[in-house]
Short mmCIF file of C-alpha atoms in Angstrom, two decimals:
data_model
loop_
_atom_site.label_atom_id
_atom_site.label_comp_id
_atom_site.label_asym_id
_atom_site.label_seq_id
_atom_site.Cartn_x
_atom_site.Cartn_y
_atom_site.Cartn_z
CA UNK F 1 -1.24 50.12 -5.59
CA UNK F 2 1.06 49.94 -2.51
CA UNK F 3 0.99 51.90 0.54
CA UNK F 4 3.95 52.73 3.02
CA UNK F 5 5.04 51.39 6.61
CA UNK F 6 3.73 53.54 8.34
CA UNK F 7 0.17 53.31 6.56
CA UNK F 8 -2.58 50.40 6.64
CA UNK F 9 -3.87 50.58 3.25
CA UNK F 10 -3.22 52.43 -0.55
CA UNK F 11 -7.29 53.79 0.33
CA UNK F 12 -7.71 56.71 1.83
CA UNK F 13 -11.23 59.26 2.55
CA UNK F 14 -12.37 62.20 3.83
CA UNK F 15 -15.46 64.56 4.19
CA UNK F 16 -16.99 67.29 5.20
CA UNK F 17 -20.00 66.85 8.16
CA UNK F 18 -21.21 69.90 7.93
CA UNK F 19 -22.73 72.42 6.03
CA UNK F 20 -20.23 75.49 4.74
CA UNK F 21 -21.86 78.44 3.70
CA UNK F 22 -20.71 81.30 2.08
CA UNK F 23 -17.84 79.64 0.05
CA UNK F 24 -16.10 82.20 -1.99
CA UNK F 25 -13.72 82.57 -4.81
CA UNK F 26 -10.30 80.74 -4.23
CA UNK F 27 -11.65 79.66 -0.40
CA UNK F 28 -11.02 75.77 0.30
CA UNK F 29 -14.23 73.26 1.32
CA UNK F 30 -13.93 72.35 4.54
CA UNK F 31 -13.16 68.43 5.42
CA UNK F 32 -13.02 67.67 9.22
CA UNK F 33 -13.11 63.85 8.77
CA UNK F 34 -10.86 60.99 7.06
CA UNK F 35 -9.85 57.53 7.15
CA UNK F 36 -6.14 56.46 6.01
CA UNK F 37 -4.81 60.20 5.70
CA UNK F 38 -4.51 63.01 7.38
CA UNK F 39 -6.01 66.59 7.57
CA UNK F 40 -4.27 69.78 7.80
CA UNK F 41 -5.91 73.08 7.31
CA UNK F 42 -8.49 71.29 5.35
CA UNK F 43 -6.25 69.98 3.03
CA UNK F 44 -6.05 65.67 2.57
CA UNK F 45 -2.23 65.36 3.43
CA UNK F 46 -0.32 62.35 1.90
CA UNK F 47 3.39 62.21 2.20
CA UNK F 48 5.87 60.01 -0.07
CA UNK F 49 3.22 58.93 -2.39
CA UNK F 50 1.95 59.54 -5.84
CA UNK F 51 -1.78 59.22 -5.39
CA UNK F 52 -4.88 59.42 -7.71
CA UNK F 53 -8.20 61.49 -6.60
CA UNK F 54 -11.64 61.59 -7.21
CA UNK F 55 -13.87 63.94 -5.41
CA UNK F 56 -17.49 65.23 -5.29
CA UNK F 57 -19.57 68.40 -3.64
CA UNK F 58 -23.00 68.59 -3.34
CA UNK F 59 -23.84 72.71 -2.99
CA UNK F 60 -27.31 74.51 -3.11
CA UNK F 61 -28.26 78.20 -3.05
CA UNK F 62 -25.59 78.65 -5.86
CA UNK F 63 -26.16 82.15 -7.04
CA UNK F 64 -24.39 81.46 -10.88
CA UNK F 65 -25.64 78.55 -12.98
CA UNK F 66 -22.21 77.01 -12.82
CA UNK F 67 -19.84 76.11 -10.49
CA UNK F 68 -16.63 75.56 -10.60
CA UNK F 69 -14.44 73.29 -8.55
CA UNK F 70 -10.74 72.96 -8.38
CA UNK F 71 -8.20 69.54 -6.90
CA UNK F 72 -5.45 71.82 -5.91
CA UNK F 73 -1.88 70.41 -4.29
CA UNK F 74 1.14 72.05 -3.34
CA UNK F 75 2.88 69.97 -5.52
CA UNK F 76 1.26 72.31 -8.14
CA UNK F 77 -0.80 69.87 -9.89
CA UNK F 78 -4.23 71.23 -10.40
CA UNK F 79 -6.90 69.50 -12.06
CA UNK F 80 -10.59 71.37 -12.51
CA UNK F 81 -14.34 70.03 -12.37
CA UNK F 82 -17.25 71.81 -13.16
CA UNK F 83 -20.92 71.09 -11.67
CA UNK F 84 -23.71 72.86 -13.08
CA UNK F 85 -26.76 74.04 -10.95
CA UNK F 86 -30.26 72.73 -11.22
CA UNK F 87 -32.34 75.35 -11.89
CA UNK F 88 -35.58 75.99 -13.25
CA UNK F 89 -34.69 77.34 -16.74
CA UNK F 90 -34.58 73.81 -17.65
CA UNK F 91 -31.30 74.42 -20.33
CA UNK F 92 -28.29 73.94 -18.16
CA UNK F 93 -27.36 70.33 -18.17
CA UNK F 94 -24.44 68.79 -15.85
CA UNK F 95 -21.40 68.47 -17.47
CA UNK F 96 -18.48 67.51 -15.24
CA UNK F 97 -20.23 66.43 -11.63
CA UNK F 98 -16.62 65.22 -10.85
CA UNK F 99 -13.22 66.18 -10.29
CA UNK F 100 -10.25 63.96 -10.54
CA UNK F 101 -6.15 64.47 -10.56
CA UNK F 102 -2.87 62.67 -10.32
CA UNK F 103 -1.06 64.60 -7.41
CA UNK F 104 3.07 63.21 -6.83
CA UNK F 105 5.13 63.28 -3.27
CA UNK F 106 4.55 65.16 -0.18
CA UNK F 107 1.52 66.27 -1.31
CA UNK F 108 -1.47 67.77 0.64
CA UNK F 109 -4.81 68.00 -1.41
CA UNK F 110 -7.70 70.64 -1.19
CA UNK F 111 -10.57 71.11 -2.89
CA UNK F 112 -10.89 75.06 -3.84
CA UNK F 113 -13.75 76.90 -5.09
CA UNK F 114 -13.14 78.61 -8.88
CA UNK F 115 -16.62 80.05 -9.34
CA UNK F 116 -16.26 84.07 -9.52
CA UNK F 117 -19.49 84.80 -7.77
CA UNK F 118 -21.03 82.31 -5.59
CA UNK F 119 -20.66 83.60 -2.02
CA UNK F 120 -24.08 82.62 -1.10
CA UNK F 121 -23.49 78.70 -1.99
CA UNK F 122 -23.73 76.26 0.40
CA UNK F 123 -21.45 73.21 0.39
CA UNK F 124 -23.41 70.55 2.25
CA UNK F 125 -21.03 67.99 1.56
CA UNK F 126 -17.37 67.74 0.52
CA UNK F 127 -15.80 64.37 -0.44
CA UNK F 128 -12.46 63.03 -1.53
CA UNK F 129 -11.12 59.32 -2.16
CA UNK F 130 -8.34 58.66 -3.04
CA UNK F 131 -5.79 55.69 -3.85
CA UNK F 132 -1.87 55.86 -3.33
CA UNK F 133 -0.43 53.99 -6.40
CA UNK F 134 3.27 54.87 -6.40
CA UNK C 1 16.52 59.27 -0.56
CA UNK C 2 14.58 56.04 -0.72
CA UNK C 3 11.89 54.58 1.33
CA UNK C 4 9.46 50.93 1.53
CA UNK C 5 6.28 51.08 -0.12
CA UNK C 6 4.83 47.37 0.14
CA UNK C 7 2.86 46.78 -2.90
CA UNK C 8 -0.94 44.93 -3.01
CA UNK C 9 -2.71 43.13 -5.48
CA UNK C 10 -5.35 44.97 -6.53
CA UNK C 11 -8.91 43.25 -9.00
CA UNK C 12 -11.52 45.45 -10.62
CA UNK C 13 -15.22 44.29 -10.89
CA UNK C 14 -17.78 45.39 -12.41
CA UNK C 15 -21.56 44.87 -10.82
CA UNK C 16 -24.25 45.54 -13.52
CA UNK C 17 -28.33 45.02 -14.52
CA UNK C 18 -28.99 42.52 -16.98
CA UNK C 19 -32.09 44.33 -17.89
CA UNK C 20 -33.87 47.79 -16.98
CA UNK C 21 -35.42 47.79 -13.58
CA UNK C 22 -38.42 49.80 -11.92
CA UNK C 23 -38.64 51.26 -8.84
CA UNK C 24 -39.89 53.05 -5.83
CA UNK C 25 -38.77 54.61 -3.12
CA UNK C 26 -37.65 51.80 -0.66
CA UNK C 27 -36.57 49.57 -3.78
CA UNK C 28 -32.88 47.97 -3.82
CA UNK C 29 -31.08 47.81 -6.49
CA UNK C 30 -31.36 44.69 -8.46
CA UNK C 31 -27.27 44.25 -9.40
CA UNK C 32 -27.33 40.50 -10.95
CA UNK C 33 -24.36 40.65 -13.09
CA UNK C 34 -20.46 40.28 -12.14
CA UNK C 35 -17.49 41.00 -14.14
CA UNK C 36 -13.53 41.69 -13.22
CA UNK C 37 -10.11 41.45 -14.17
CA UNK C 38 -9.28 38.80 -12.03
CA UNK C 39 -10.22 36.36 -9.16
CA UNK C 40 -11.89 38.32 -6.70
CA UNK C 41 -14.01 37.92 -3.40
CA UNK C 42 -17.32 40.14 -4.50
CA UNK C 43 -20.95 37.66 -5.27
CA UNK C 44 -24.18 38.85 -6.26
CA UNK C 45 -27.74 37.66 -5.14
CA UNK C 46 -29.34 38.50 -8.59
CA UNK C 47 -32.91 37.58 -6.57
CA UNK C 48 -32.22 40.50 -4.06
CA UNK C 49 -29.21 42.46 -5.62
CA UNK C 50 -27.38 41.76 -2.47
CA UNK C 51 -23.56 42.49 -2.85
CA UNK C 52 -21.37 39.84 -0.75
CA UNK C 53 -18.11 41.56 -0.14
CA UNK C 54 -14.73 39.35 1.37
CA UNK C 55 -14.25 41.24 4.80
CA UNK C 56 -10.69 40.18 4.68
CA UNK C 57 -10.37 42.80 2.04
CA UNK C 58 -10.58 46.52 1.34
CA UNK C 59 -12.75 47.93 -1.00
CA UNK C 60 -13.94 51.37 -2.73
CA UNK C 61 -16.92 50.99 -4.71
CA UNK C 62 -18.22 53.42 -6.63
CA UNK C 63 -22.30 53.06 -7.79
CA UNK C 64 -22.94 55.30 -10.98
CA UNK C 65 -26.70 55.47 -10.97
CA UNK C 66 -28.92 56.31 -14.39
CA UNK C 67 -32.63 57.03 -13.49
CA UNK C 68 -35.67 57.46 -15.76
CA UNK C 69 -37.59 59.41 -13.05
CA UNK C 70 -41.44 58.77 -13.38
CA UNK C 71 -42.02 62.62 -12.72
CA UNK C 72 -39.57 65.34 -13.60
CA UNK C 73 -40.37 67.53 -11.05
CA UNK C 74 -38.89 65.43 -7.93
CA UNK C 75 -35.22 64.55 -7.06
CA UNK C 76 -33.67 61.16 -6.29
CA UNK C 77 -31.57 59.77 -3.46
CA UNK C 78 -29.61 56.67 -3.27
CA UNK C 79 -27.62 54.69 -0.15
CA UNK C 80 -26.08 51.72 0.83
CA UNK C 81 -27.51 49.69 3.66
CA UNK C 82 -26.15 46.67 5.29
CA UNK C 83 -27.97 43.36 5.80
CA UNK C 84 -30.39 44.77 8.25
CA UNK C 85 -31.57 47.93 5.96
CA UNK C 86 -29.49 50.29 7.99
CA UNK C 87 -28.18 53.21 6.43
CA UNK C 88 -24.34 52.92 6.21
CA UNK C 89 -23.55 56.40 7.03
CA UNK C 90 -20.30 58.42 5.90
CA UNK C 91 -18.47 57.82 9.05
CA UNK C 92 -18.31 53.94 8.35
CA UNK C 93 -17.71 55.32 4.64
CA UNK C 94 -20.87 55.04 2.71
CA UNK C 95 -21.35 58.36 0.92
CA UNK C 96 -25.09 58.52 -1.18
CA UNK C 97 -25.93 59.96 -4.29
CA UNK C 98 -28.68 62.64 -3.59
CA UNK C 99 -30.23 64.96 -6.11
CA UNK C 100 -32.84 67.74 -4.95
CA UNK C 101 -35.09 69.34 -8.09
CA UNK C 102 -35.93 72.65 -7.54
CA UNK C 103 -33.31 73.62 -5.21
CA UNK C 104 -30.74 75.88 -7.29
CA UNK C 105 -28.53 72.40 -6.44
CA UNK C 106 -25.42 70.45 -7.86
CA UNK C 107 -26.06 66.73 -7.25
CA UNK C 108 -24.03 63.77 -6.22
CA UNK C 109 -24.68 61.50 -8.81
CA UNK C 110 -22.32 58.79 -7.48
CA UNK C 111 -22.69 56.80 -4.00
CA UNK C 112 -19.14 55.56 -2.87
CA UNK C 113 -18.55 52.78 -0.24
CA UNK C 114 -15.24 52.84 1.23
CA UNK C 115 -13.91 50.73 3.67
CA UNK C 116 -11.21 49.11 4.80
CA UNK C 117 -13.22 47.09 7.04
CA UNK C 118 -16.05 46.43 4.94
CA UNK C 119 -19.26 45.12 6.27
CA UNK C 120 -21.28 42.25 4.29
CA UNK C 121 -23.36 42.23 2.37
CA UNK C 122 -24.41 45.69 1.42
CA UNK C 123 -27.23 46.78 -1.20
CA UNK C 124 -27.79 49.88 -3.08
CA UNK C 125 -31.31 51.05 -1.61
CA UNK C 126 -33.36 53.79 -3.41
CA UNK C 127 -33.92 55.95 -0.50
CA UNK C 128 -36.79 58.41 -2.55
CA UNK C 129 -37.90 58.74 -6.04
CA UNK C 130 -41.01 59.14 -7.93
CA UNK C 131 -42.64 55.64 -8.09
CA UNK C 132 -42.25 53.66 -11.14
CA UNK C 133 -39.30 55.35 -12.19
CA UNK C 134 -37.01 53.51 -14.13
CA UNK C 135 -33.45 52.20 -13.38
CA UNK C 136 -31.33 52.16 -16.48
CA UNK C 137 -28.62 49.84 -17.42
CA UNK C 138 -26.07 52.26 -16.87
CA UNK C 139 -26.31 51.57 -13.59
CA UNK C 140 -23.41 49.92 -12.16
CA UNK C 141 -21.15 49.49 -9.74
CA UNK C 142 -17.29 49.70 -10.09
CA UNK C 143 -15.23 48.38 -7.53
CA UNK C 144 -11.53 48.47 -6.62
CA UNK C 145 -10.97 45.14 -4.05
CA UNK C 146 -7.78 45.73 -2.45
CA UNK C 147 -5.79 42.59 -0.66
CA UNK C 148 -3.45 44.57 1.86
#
């Protein structure tokens, strides 16, 4: 792990406060807050680094039994979760509550929504870590 | 075109249960067990589960909880406090693992705590669960300590 001059630490955060609804296809979760990195456009923005990523998203309402979450980066590095509604029919289980990605230089990271119909979902919280390890 | 990067040492630990727990709502997690690949600054109270962090340090610590709920129709939430019982909330970078039954919901199944100026000690509280429920063993805590 390292982190640059012009930084205070290889950690970095951010999050959403609060609640997005109506999230649709290919739309980015919001994230208004972060520690160690900045936000542009709602995308985590870390320059001259090669960072790992883990994030999470809590939704309700979803309208599809899945739903699908993407890491994107304009570094075009794209790395897909999946999170699986609770739901009453008991069968669904959760398979992939996570997402996580490797995402190089100059890179500014969003979390995108991949699910083809869930405009009615609710994001009530967005979250990212991440650590710079170049 | 080159530029400074100034590298850290960096020790993973592992916090565990020696042995299955139960609990209720208001419960703390009993963490009694420490493991890592190095020397590190991170104690456990295995009477109280207390985690003792080194505040000269910077950590992100991840809590992967496993719950046997006593009733399967009610959700589960889980957050760090500090040594008082307060909720660290996500501005000071505790984030909680919350799961809602009935509710058409995805879940956060882990609770991070990320700071670089971490407070001390912290626990894992159960914030609401059925009571009784049990607390498996793979419960645990991974954490990234950070000397920058």
């Amino acid at each position: 792990m390292s982190y640059g001059l012009n930084e205070t630490s290889p950690l970095f955060r951010a999050h959403n406060t609060a609640t997005q609804t109506g999230v649709g296809l290919n739309a980015l979760f919001n994230i208004n807050q972060s520690e160690g990195c900045e936000i542009d456009s709602n995308e985590v923005v870390v320059q001259n680094d090669r960072v790992f990523v883990y994030g999470e998203l809590k939704a309700t309402n979803i309208t599809l039994l899945s739903f699908d979450i993407e890491f994107s980066s304009n570094d075009s590095n794209n790395s897909q979760g999946w999170q699986v509604a609770n739901n009453l029919n008991l069968w669904h289980m959760i398979g992939d509550d996570g997402i996580y990605a490797v995402a190089t230089s100059n890179t500014g990271i969003a979390m995108r929504q991949k699910s083809t119909a869930s405009g009615a979902s609710s994001a009530e919280e967005t979250r990212i870590f991440g650590v710079r390890t170049l | 075109m080159s530029y400074l990067r100034i590298p850290v040492p960096l020790t993973m630990i592992e916090v565990s249960l020696s042995s299955a727990a139960t609990v209720s709502t208001g419960s703390m997690v009993p963490f009694d067990t420490v493991r890592a690949t190095g020397s590190h600054g991170v104690t456990v109270n295995s009477s109280t589960g207390e985690v003792t962090l080194d505040t000269s340090k910077q950590y992100y610590i991840q809590a992967s909880v496993d719950v046997s709920r006593s009733s399967t129709t009610t959700g589960f939430r889980f957050a760090w406090v500090d040594s008082t019982g307060t909720e660290i909330g996500v501005a000071s970078g505790g984030y909680d693992a919350q799961w809602d039954y009935n509710n058409n919901s995805t879940a956060t199944y882990t609770a991070v705590y990320q700071s670089t100026t971490p407070v001390s000690p912290i626990r894992l509280k159960v914030d609401s669960i059925s009571a009784s429920s049990t607390l498996n063993l793979a419960t645990k805590l991974f954490i990234l300590e950070v000397t920058a």
